[in-house]
PDB file of C-alpha atoms in Angstrom:
ATOM      1  CA  MET A  20      99.363  94.240  92.383  1.00 46.00           C
ATOM      2  CA  GLU A  21      98.359  97.300  90.475  1.00 43.00           C
ATOM      3  CA  THR A  22     101.570  99.081  89.775  1.00 42.00           C
ATOM      4  CA  GLY A  23     102.284 102.537  88.668  1.00 42.00           C
ATOM      5  CA  GLY A  24     103.640 104.657  91.451  1.00 42.00           C
ATOM      6  CA  CYS A  25     104.691 104.981  95.035  1.00 45.00           C
ATOM      7  CA  ARG A  26     103.351 106.660  98.113  1.00 39.00           C
ATOM      8  CA  MET A  27     106.414 107.388 100.215  1.00 32.00           C
ATOM      9  CA  GLY A  28     105.807 109.090 103.524  1.00 34.00           C
ATOM     10  CA  GLY A  29     104.581 112.665 103.817  1.00 35.00           C
ATOM     11  CA  ALA A  30     104.529 114.821 100.706  1.00 37.00           C
ATOM     12  CA  GLU A  31     105.656 118.417 100.591  1.00 40.00           C
ATOM     13  CA  PRO A  32     102.900 121.014 100.952  1.00 38.00           C
ATOM     14  CA  GLY A  33     101.059 121.327  97.674  1.00 39.00           C
ATOM     15  CA  ALA A  34     102.453 118.087  96.221  1.00 37.00           C
ATOM     16  CA  PRO A  35     100.007 115.438  95.008  1.00 37.00           C
ATOM     17  CA  ALA A  36      99.288 112.882  97.715  1.00 37.00           C
ATOM     18  CA  MET A  37      99.597 109.834  95.478  1.00 41.00           C
ATOM     19  CA  ILE A  38     100.033 108.446  91.993  1.00 41.00           C
ATOM     20  CA  THR A  39      97.410 106.008  90.799  1.00 40.00           C
ATOM     21  CA  LEU A  40      97.215 104.032  87.602  1.00 38.00           C
ATOM     22  CA  GLU A  41      93.741 105.416  87.126  1.00 39.00           C
ATOM     23  CA  ASP A  42      95.202 108.933  87.088  1.00 40.00           C
ATOM     24  CA  LEU A  43      97.840 107.912  84.592  1.00 38.00           C
ATOM     25  CA  ASP A  44      95.313 106.138  82.383  1.00 42.00           C
ATOM     26  CA  GLY A  45      93.168 109.235  82.290  1.00 42.00           C
ATOM     27  CA  MET A  46      96.151 111.314  81.280  1.00 41.00           C
ATOM     28  CA  ALA A  47      96.897 108.838  78.480  1.00 42.00           C
ATOM     29  CA  GLU A  48      93.396 108.799  77.000  1.00 44.00           C
ATOM     30  CA  GLU A  49      93.600 112.019  74.993  1.00 42.00           C
ATOM     31  CA  SER A  50      92.550 111.340  71.421  1.00 39.00           C
ATOM     32  CA  PRO A  51      95.061 112.165  68.640  1.00 42.00           C
ATOM     33  CA  ASP A  52      92.179 113.655  66.635  1.00 44.00           C
ATOM     34  CA  SER A  53      91.373 116.171  69.354  1.00 41.00           C
ATOM     35  CA  ALA A  54      94.978 117.348  69.516  1.00 40.00           C
ATOM     36  CA  TYR A  55      95.665 117.370  65.768  1.00 42.00           C
ATOM     37  CA  HIS A  56      96.639 120.772  64.428  1.00 45.00           C
ATOM     38  CA  SER A  57      96.353 121.697  60.760  1.00 46.00           C
ATOM     39  CA  ASN A  58      99.897 122.943  60.545  1.00 54.00           C
ATOM     40  CA  GLY A  59     101.032 120.843  57.626  1.00 58.00           C
ATOM     41  CA  SER A  60     102.280 117.946  59.743  1.00 62.00           C
ATOM     42  CA  SER A  61     101.722 114.465  58.393  1.00 73.00           C
ATOM     43  CA  LEU A  62      99.640 112.015  60.393  1.00 70.00           C
ATOM     44  CA  GLU A  63     102.808 110.051  61.173  1.00 72.00           C
ATOM     45  CA  GLU A  64     104.575 113.145  62.483  1.00 72.00           C
ATOM     46  CA  GLU A  65     101.546 114.130  64.515  1.00 68.00           C
ATOM     47  CA  ALA A  66     101.272 110.635  66.022  1.00 71.00           C
ATOM     48  CA  GLU A  67     104.956 110.724  66.964  1.00 71.00           C
ATOM     49  CA  ARG A  68     104.514 114.134  68.550  1.00 75.00           C
ATOM     50  CA  MET A  69     101.537 112.896  70.557  1.00 77.00           C
ATOM     51  CA  GLU A  70     103.548 109.860  71.682  1.00 72.00           C
ATOM     52  CA  ASP A  71     106.356 112.092  72.933  1.00 75.00           C
ATOM     53  CA  GLU A  72     103.929 114.420  74.693  1.00 78.00           C
ATOM     54  CA  GLU A  73     102.214 111.501  76.444  1.00 77.00           C
ATOM     55  CA  GLN A  74     105.547 110.205  77.712  1.00 79.00           C
ATOM     56  CA  GLU A  75     106.540 113.652  78.961  1.00 82.00           C
ATOM     57  CA  ARG A  76     103.197 114.173  80.679  1.00 79.00           C
ATOM     58  CA  LEU A  77     103.350 110.831  82.513  1.00 77.00           C
ATOM     59  CA  LEU A  78     107.019 111.216  83.452  1.00 78.00           C
ATOM     60  CA  SER A  79     106.499 114.772  84.686  1.00 81.00           C
ATOM     61  CA  TYR A  80     103.624 113.654  86.905  1.00 74.00           C
ATOM     62  CA  TRP A  81     105.679 110.832  88.440  1.00 71.00           C
ATOM     63  CA  GLN A  82     108.625 113.173  88.983  1.00 77.00           C
ATOM     64  CA  SER A  83     106.497 115.823  90.713  1.00 76.00           C
ATOM     65  CA  VAL A  84     105.129 113.287  93.172  1.00 67.00           C
ATOM     66  CA  GLY A  85     108.523 111.612  93.613  1.00 70.00           C
ATOM     67  CA  ARG A  86     110.143 114.906  94.643  1.00 73.00           C
ATOM     68  CA  GLY A  87     107.599 115.235  97.419  1.00 64.00           C
ATOM     69  CA  HIS A  88     108.659 111.847  98.736  1.00 63.00           C
ATOM     70  CA  GLN A  89     112.444 112.112  98.391  1.00 72.00           C
ATOM     71  CA  VAL A  90     112.578 109.706  95.434  1.00 75.00           C
ATOM     72  CA  ASP A  91     114.050 110.685  92.085  1.00 80.00           C
ATOM     73  CA  VAL A  92     112.257 109.311  89.026  1.00 77.00           C
ATOM     74  CA  PRO A  93     114.886 109.323  86.246  1.00 74.00           C
ATOM     75  CA  ARG A  94     114.125 110.152  82.616  1.00 81.00           C
ATOM     76  CA  ASP A  95     114.817 106.596  81.479  1.00 80.00           C
ATOM     77  CA  MET A  96     111.639 105.561  83.314  1.00 79.00           C
ATOM     78  CA  ALA A  97     109.498 107.363  80.689  1.00 79.00           C
ATOM     79  CA  GLU A  98     108.966 104.327  78.453  1.00 81.00           C
ATOM     80  CA  PRO A  99     108.329 101.794  81.264  1.00 75.00           C
ATOM     81  CA  ILE A 100     105.858 104.206  82.886  1.00 74.00           C
ATOM     82  CA  GLN A 101     103.992 104.654  79.601  1.00 76.00           C
ATOM     83  CA  GLN A 102     103.995 100.944  78.834  1.00 77.00           C
ATOM     84  CA  LEU A 103     102.807  99.908  82.273  1.00 74.00           C
ATOM     85  CA  THR A 104     100.050 102.530  82.097  1.00 71.00           C
ATOM     86  CA  ARG A 105      98.836 101.241  78.735  1.00 73.00           C
ATOM     87  CA  ASN A 106      98.902  97.631  79.948  1.00 72.00           C
ATOM     88  CA  ASN A 107      96.941  98.379  83.122  1.00 67.00           C
ATOM     89  CA  ASN A 108      94.343  95.620  82.694  1.00 69.00           C
ATOM     90  CA  PRO A 109      93.320  93.987  85.991  1.00 68.00           C
ATOM     91  CA  GLN A 110      91.901  90.958  84.156  1.00 67.00           C
ATOM     92  CA  GLU A 111      95.341  90.107  82.785  1.00 73.00           C
ATOM     93  CA  ARG A 112      97.181  90.107  86.116  1.00 82.00           C
ATOM     94  CA  GLN A 113      98.224  86.641  87.238  1.00 89.00           C
ATOM     95  CA  THR A 114      97.855  85.760  90.922  1.00 93.00           C
ATOM     96  CA  ILE A 115     100.625  83.652  92.430  1.00 96.00           C
ATOM     97  CA  PRO A 116      99.168  80.158  92.925  1.00 96.00           C
ATOM     98  CA  PHE A 117      99.032  78.583  96.375  1.00 98.00           C
ATOM     99  CA  THR A 118      97.303  75.790  98.273  1.00 98.00           C
ATOM    100  CA  LEU A 119      95.155  76.838 101.235  1.00 98.00           C
ATOM    101  CA  ILE A 120      95.917  74.641 104.251  1.00 98.00           C
ATOM    102  CA  GLN A 121      93.940  76.348 107.032  1.00 96.00           C
ATOM    103  CA  ARG A 122      91.810  79.419 107.772  1.00 96.00           C
ATOM    104  CA  LYS A 123      91.727  80.689 111.348  1.00 95.00           C
ATOM    105  CA  GLU A 124      88.676  82.783 112.205  1.00 94.00           C
ATOM    106  CA  LYS A 125      87.268  84.400 115.332  1.00 92.00           C
ATOM    107  CA  LEU A 126      83.697  85.684 115.568  1.00 91.00           C
ATOM    108  CA  GLY A 127      83.454  85.695 111.790  1.00 89.00           C
ATOM    109  CA  ASP A 128      86.672  87.649 111.247  1.00 93.00           C
ATOM    110  CA  LEU A 129      89.589  86.062 109.411  1.00 95.00           C
ATOM    111  CA  LEU A 130      92.658  86.098 111.652  1.00 96.00           C
ATOM    112  CA  TYR A 131      95.099  84.434 109.272  1.00 97.00           C
ATOM    113  CA  GLU A 132      95.518  81.832 106.551  1.00 98.00           C
ATOM    114  CA  LYS A 133      98.067  79.048 106.382  1.00 98.00           C
ATOM    115  CA  ARG A 134      99.159  78.513 102.779  1.00 98.00           C
ATOM    116  CA  GLN A 135     101.695  76.557 100.782  1.00 98.00           C
ATOM    117  CA  TYR A 136     103.441  78.215  97.848  1.00 98.00           C
ATOM    118  CA  GLY A 137     105.223  75.947  95.390  1.00 97.00           C
ATOM    119  CA  LYS A 138     108.795  76.140  94.154  1.00 97.00           C
ATOM    120  CA  ALA A 139     109.083  79.024  91.689  1.00 98.00           C
ATOM    121  CA  LYS A 140     111.400  81.528  90.047  1.00 98.00           C
ATOM    122  CA  TRP A 141     111.417  85.192  91.036  1.00 98.00           C
ATOM    123  CA  ALA A 142     113.203  88.298  89.772  1.00 98.00           C
ATOM    124  CA  CYS A 143     114.782  89.895  92.859  1.00 98.00           C
ATOM    125  CA  ILE A 144     116.506  93.187  93.615  1.00 97.00           C
ATOM    126  CA  LYS A 145     118.187  93.984  96.931  1.00 97.00           C
ATOM    127  CA  MET A 146     117.920  97.548  98.216  1.00 94.00           C
ATOM    128  CA  LYS A 147     119.264  99.414 101.239  1.00 92.00           C
ATOM    129  CA  GLU A 148     117.928 102.973 101.285  1.00 87.00           C
ATOM    130  CA  LYS A 149     117.467 105.053 104.427  1.00 87.00           C
ATOM    131  CA  GLN A 150     113.701 104.509 104.446  1.00 84.00           C
ATOM    132  CA  TYR A 151     111.710 101.385 103.640  1.00 87.00           C
ATOM    133  CA  GLU A 152     109.393 103.294 101.294  1.00 82.00           C
ATOM    134  CA  GLN A 153     112.360 104.525  99.276  1.00 83.00           C
ATOM    135  CA  SER A 154     113.791 101.013  98.983  1.00 88.00           C
ATOM    136  CA  ILE A 155     110.589  99.427  97.731  1.00 84.00           C
ATOM    137  CA  CYS A 156     109.864 102.219  95.246  1.00 81.00           C
ATOM    138  CA  LEU A 157     113.370 102.406  93.804  1.00 85.00           C
ATOM    139  CA  GLY A 158     113.535  98.609  93.720  1.00 89.00           C
ATOM    140  CA  PHE A 159     110.232  98.358  91.922  1.00 86.00           C
ATOM    141  CA  MET A 160     111.296 100.929  89.330  1.00 86.00           C
ATOM    142  CA  LYS A 161     114.195  98.614  88.469  1.00 91.00           C
ATOM    143  CA  LEU A 162     111.804  95.678  88.203  1.00 93.00           C
ATOM    144  CA  MET A 163     109.485  97.792  86.035  1.00 89.00           C
ATOM    145  CA  ARG A 164     112.251  98.184  83.477  1.00 90.00           C
ATOM    146  CA  TYR A 165     112.763  94.421  83.448  1.00 95.00           C
ATOM    147  CA  ILE A 166     109.018  93.788  83.058  1.00 93.00           C
ATOM    148  CA  CYS A 167     108.746  96.436  80.325  1.00 90.00           C
ATOM    149  CA  GLU A 168     110.979  94.921  77.627  1.00 88.00           C
ATOM    150  CA  GLN A 169     114.409  95.539  79.193  1.00 91.00           C
ATOM    151  CA  ASN A 170     115.108  91.825  79.165  1.00 95.00           C
ATOM    152  CA  SER A 171     116.568  89.250  76.792  1.00 97.00           C
ATOM    153  CA  SER A 172     113.177  88.474  75.219  1.00 95.00           C
ATOM    154  CA  GLY A 173     112.486  92.126  74.396  1.00 93.00           C
ATOM    155  CA  LEU A 174     108.874  91.555  75.437  1.00 92.00           C
ATOM    156  CA  TYR A 175     106.484  93.012  77.995  1.00 91.00           C
ATOM    157  CA  LEU A 176     106.328  90.259  80.640  1.00 93.00           C
ATOM    158  CA  GLY A 177     103.052  91.120  82.361  1.00 90.00           C
ATOM    159  CA  ILE A 178     102.159  91.848  85.985  1.00 88.00           C
ATOM    160  CA  THR A 179     101.796  89.183  88.658  1.00 93.00           C
ATOM    161  CA  ILE A 180     100.397  89.772  92.137  1.00 92.00           C
ATOM    162  CA  PRO A 181     101.400  90.143  94.816  1.00 94.00           C
ATOM    163  CA  ILE A 182     104.714  91.922  94.467  1.00 92.00           C
ATOM    164  CA  VAL A 183     106.579  90.925  97.619  1.00 95.00           C
ATOM    165  CA  THR A 184     109.246  92.501  99.787  1.00 95.00           C
ATOM    166  CA  ILE A 185     111.444  90.465 102.130  1.00 97.00           C
ATOM    167  CA  VAL A 186     112.231  92.394 105.309  1.00 96.00           C
ATOM    168  CA  HIS A 187     114.418  91.606 108.303  1.00 95.00           C
ATOM    169  CA  THR A 188     114.363  92.643 111.942  1.00 94.00           C
ATOM    170  CA  ASN A 189     117.047  92.867 114.588  1.00 90.00           C
ATOM    171  CA  GLU A 190     117.431  90.055 117.123  1.00 83.00           C
ATOM    172  CA  SER A 191     115.024  91.618 119.600  1.00 81.00           C
ATOM    173  CA  GLN A 192     112.407  92.173 116.866  1.00 80.00           C
ATOM    174  CA  SER A 193     112.169  95.794 117.948  1.00 85.00           C
ATOM    175  CA  GLU A 194     112.979  97.371 114.584  1.00 91.00           C
ATOM    176  CA  MET A 195     113.578  96.593 110.921  1.00 93.00           C
ATOM    177  CA  THR A 196     116.976  96.536 109.270  1.00 92.00           C
ATOM    178  CA  GLN A 197     117.523  98.698 106.183  1.00 92.00           C
ATOM    179  CA  SER A 198     118.238  95.811 103.808  1.00 94.00           C
ATOM    180  CA  VAL A 199     115.174  94.582 101.868  1.00 95.00           C
ATOM    181  CA  THR A 200     114.574  92.466  98.770  1.00 97.00           C
ATOM    182  CA  VAL A 201     111.827  93.395  96.303  1.00 95.00           C
ATOM    183  CA  ALA A 202     110.677  90.414  94.231  1.00 97.00           C
ATOM    184  CA  TYR A 203     108.510  89.786  91.163  1.00 96.00           C
ATOM    185  CA  TYR A 204     107.035  86.339  90.506  1.00 97.00           C
ATOM    186  CA  LEU A 205     107.704  85.229  86.932  1.00 97.00           C
ATOM    187  CA  PRO A 206     104.468  84.412  85.051  1.00 95.00           C
ATOM    188  CA  GLU A 207     103.757  80.701  84.586  1.00 95.00           C
ATOM    189  CA  VAL A 208     104.722  80.723  80.888  1.00 95.00           C
ATOM    190  CA  LEU A 209     108.169  82.100  81.791  1.00 96.00           C
ATOM    191  CA  GLN A 210     108.957  79.865  84.775  1.00 97.00           C
ATOM    192  CA  ASP A 211     110.967  77.317  82.780  1.00 96.00           C
ATOM    193  CA  GLU A 212     113.051  79.872  80.877  1.00 96.00           C
ATOM    194  CA  PRO A 213     112.921  83.332  82.511  1.00 97.00           C
ATOM    195  CA  PRO A 214     114.199  86.177  80.314  1.00 97.00           C
ATOM    196  CA  HIS A 215     117.555  87.526  81.499  1.00 97.00           C
ATOM    197  CA  PRO A 216     117.478  91.056  82.977  1.00 97.00           C
ATOM    198  CA  PHE A 217     119.632  93.724  81.367  1.00 96.00           C
ATOM    199  CA  ASP A 218     120.130  95.187  84.853  1.00 95.00           C
ATOM    200  CA  SER A 219     122.849  93.162  86.593  1.00 96.00           C
ATOM    201  CA  ASP A 220     121.383  94.110  89.995  1.00 96.00           C
ATOM    202  CA  ILE A 221     118.308  91.972  89.245  1.00 97.00           C
ATOM    203  CA  ILE A 222     118.871  88.307  90.042  1.00 97.00           C
ATOM    204  CA  ILE A 223     116.626  85.406  89.012  1.00 98.00           C
ATOM    205  CA  GLU A 224     116.238  83.155  92.055  1.00 97.00           C
ATOM    206  CA  GLU A 225     114.406  79.870  92.514  1.00 97.00           C
ATOM    207  CA  TRP A 226     112.586  79.849  95.835  1.00 97.00           C
ATOM    208  CA  PRO A 227     111.754  76.493  97.440  1.00 97.00           C
ATOM    209  CA  SER A 228     108.251  75.401  98.330  1.00 97.00           C
ATOM    210  CA  THR A 229     107.264  77.378 101.445  1.00 97.00           C
ATOM    211  CA  ILE A 230     104.475  77.375 104.026  1.00 97.00           C
ATOM    212  CA  VAL A 231     103.408  80.845 105.135  1.00 98.00           C
ATOM    213  CA  TYR A 232     101.026  82.286 107.722  1.00 98.00           C
ATOM    214  CA  SER A 233      99.327  85.255 106.074  1.00 98.00           C
ATOM    215  CA  ARG A 234      97.311  88.099 107.581  1.00 97.00           C
ATOM    216  CA  SER A 235      95.770  90.985 105.604  1.00 96.00           C
ATOM    217  CA  PHE A 236      96.085  94.635 106.544  1.00 94.00           C
ATOM    218  CA  ARG A 237      95.184  97.933 104.906  1.00 91.00           C
ATOM    219  CA  GLY A 238      97.010 101.199 104.387  1.00 86.00           C
ATOM    220  CA  ILE A 239     100.520 102.306 103.546  1.00 80.00           C
ATOM    221  CA  THR A 240     103.566 100.220 104.431  1.00 85.00           C
ATOM    222  CA  ASN A 241     106.432 101.722 106.397  1.00 88.00           C
ATOM    223  CA  GLU A 242     108.659 100.695 109.270  1.00 92.00           C
ATOM    224  CA  ASP A 243     106.036 101.452 111.911  1.00 93.00           C
ATOM    225  CA  SER A 244     103.090  99.751 110.228  1.00 93.00           C
ATOM    226  CA  ILE A 245     105.132  96.652 109.356  1.00 95.00           C
ATOM    227  CA  MET A 246     106.451  96.215 112.898  1.00 95.00           C
ATOM    228  CA  ARG A 247     102.916  96.653 114.221  1.00 95.00           C
ATOM    229  CA  GLU A 248     101.620  93.904 111.924  1.00 96.00           C
ATOM    230  CA  ILE A 249     104.504  91.579 112.800  1.00 95.00           C
ATOM    231  CA  ASN A 250     103.737  91.936 116.512  1.00 94.00           C
ATOM    232  CA  LEU A 251     100.003  91.477 115.936  1.00 95.00           C
ATOM    233  CA  LEU A 252     100.362  88.244 113.952  1.00 96.00           C
ATOM    234  CA  ALA A 253     102.902  86.925 116.482  1.00 94.00           C
ATOM    235  CA  GLU A 254     100.272  87.386 119.214  1.00 94.00           C
ATOM    236  CA  ILE A 255      97.579  85.631 117.170  1.00 95.00           C
ATOM    237  CA  LEU A 256      99.590  82.567 116.130  1.00 95.00           C
ATOM    238  CA  GLU A 257      99.398  79.644 118.499  1.00 90.00           C
ATOM    239  CA  SER A 258     103.038  78.641 117.856  1.00 92.00           C
ATOM    240  CA  PRO A 259     104.965  81.606 116.391  1.00 91.00           C
ATOM    241  CA  GLU A 260     108.231  79.902 117.333  1.00 91.00           C
ATOM    242  CA  LEU A 261     107.664  77.520 114.409  1.00 94.00           C
ATOM    243  CA  CYS A 262     108.299  80.451 112.062  1.00 95.00           C
ATOM    244  CA  LEU A 263     111.470  82.340 111.219  1.00 94.00           C
ATOM    245  CA  GLN A 264     112.012  85.047 113.825  1.00 91.00           C
ATOM    246  CA  ASP A 265     113.913  87.658 111.820  1.00 94.00           C
ATOM    247  CA  THR A 266     112.630  87.333 108.236  1.00 96.00           C
ATOM    248  CA  PHE A 267     109.169  88.337 107.033  1.00 97.00           C
ATOM    249  CA  ILE A 268     107.431  89.141 103.754  1.00 97.00           C
ATOM    250  CA  ILE A 269     105.188  92.063 102.855  1.00 96.00           C
ATOM    251  CA  ALA A 270     102.864  91.164  99.971  1.00 96.00           C
ATOM    252  CA  GLY A 271     101.244  94.015  98.048  1.00 91.00           C
ATOM    253  CA  TYR A 272      98.131  93.445  95.944  1.00 88.00           C
ATOM    254  CA  THR A 273      97.135  96.988  95.011  1.00 78.00           C
ATOM    255  CA  ASN A 274      98.775 100.137  93.777  1.00 61.00           C
ATOM    256  CA  PRO A 275     101.355 101.238  96.359  1.00 53.00           C
ATOM    257  CA  ALA A 276      99.985 104.755  95.912  1.00 52.00           C
ATOM    258  CA  ALA A 277      96.425 103.850  96.879  1.00 58.00           C
ATOM    259  CA  ALA A 278      95.186 105.324 100.161  1.00 59.00           C
ATOM    260  CA  ASN A 279      93.589 102.052 101.276  1.00 71.00           C
ATOM    261  CA  ARG A 280      95.915  99.533  99.691  1.00 80.00           C
ATOM    262  CA  HIS A 281      95.626  95.790 100.313  1.00 90.00           C
ATOM    263  CA  ASN A 282      98.697  94.200 101.909  1.00 94.00           C
ATOM    264  CA  GLU A 283      99.540  91.010 103.735  1.00 97.00           C
ATOM    265  CA  ILE A 284     102.192  90.164 106.305  1.00 97.00           C
ATOM    266  CA  TRP A 285     103.651  86.675 105.827  1.00 98.00           C
ATOM    267  CA  PHE A 286     105.423  84.621 108.483  1.00 97.00           C
ATOM    268  CA  LEU A 287     107.600  81.874 106.987  1.00 97.00           C
ATOM    269  CA  GLN A 288     107.425  78.438 108.564  1.00 97.00           C
ATOM    270  CA  ARG A 289     110.858  77.060 109.373  1.00 94.00           C
ATOM    271  CA  PRO A 290     112.071  74.498 106.775  1.00 90.00           C
TER     272      PRO A 290
END
């Protein structure tokens, strides 16, 4: 999942519509030589000044978009934002491994895939904001800090995709509950000994091997779009009763700010 910002509902008039990593990368590409002023500053001082200005520029951009979506981006996000922007290399993102069991197609279109994910450790944060978009964005900001050195190893951990969100519905499956869990799959090299989070709200959990029924969809994720996708996959599956009826997973593969982001809805087969 490309990470770097959140699209959260309708923005205020005049507010940017989204944050993308491409935008942030462009803002970070200014050359120190082009901004150097002959004012007697040493190269070290000038480099430090440029570093501070880059952080302020990125943070200010995130904050301006966040205000339009009712999400506060605190100042302590400046370093994680800058670090994630600089490490935005799609080739280095690790995809969560799985075994493909079945592909169901109709007239050439993929309806869903049945997959098995192995036992693995995840960094998880539970959120309960008024809106789903707020929960996933605030939860991911906490995970960003963990990924970006705020952990016992002091290292940048790297991005894995997808970032997943566990959601729940009421008994009638007519609406989502507010409680969600945002989760980050630990890279393979960290599975045996995951670094401890500094944030006590982040819990390292070991999830058992699980079979999921996965269907792709495009666009933003909110309560309405998620419920629509849950109902659609339930209609397509031959035996939806074999899956959990109140717990689902949203898997995000692209920047949550992207206009045409790639998501999946996962149904979990009963143990």
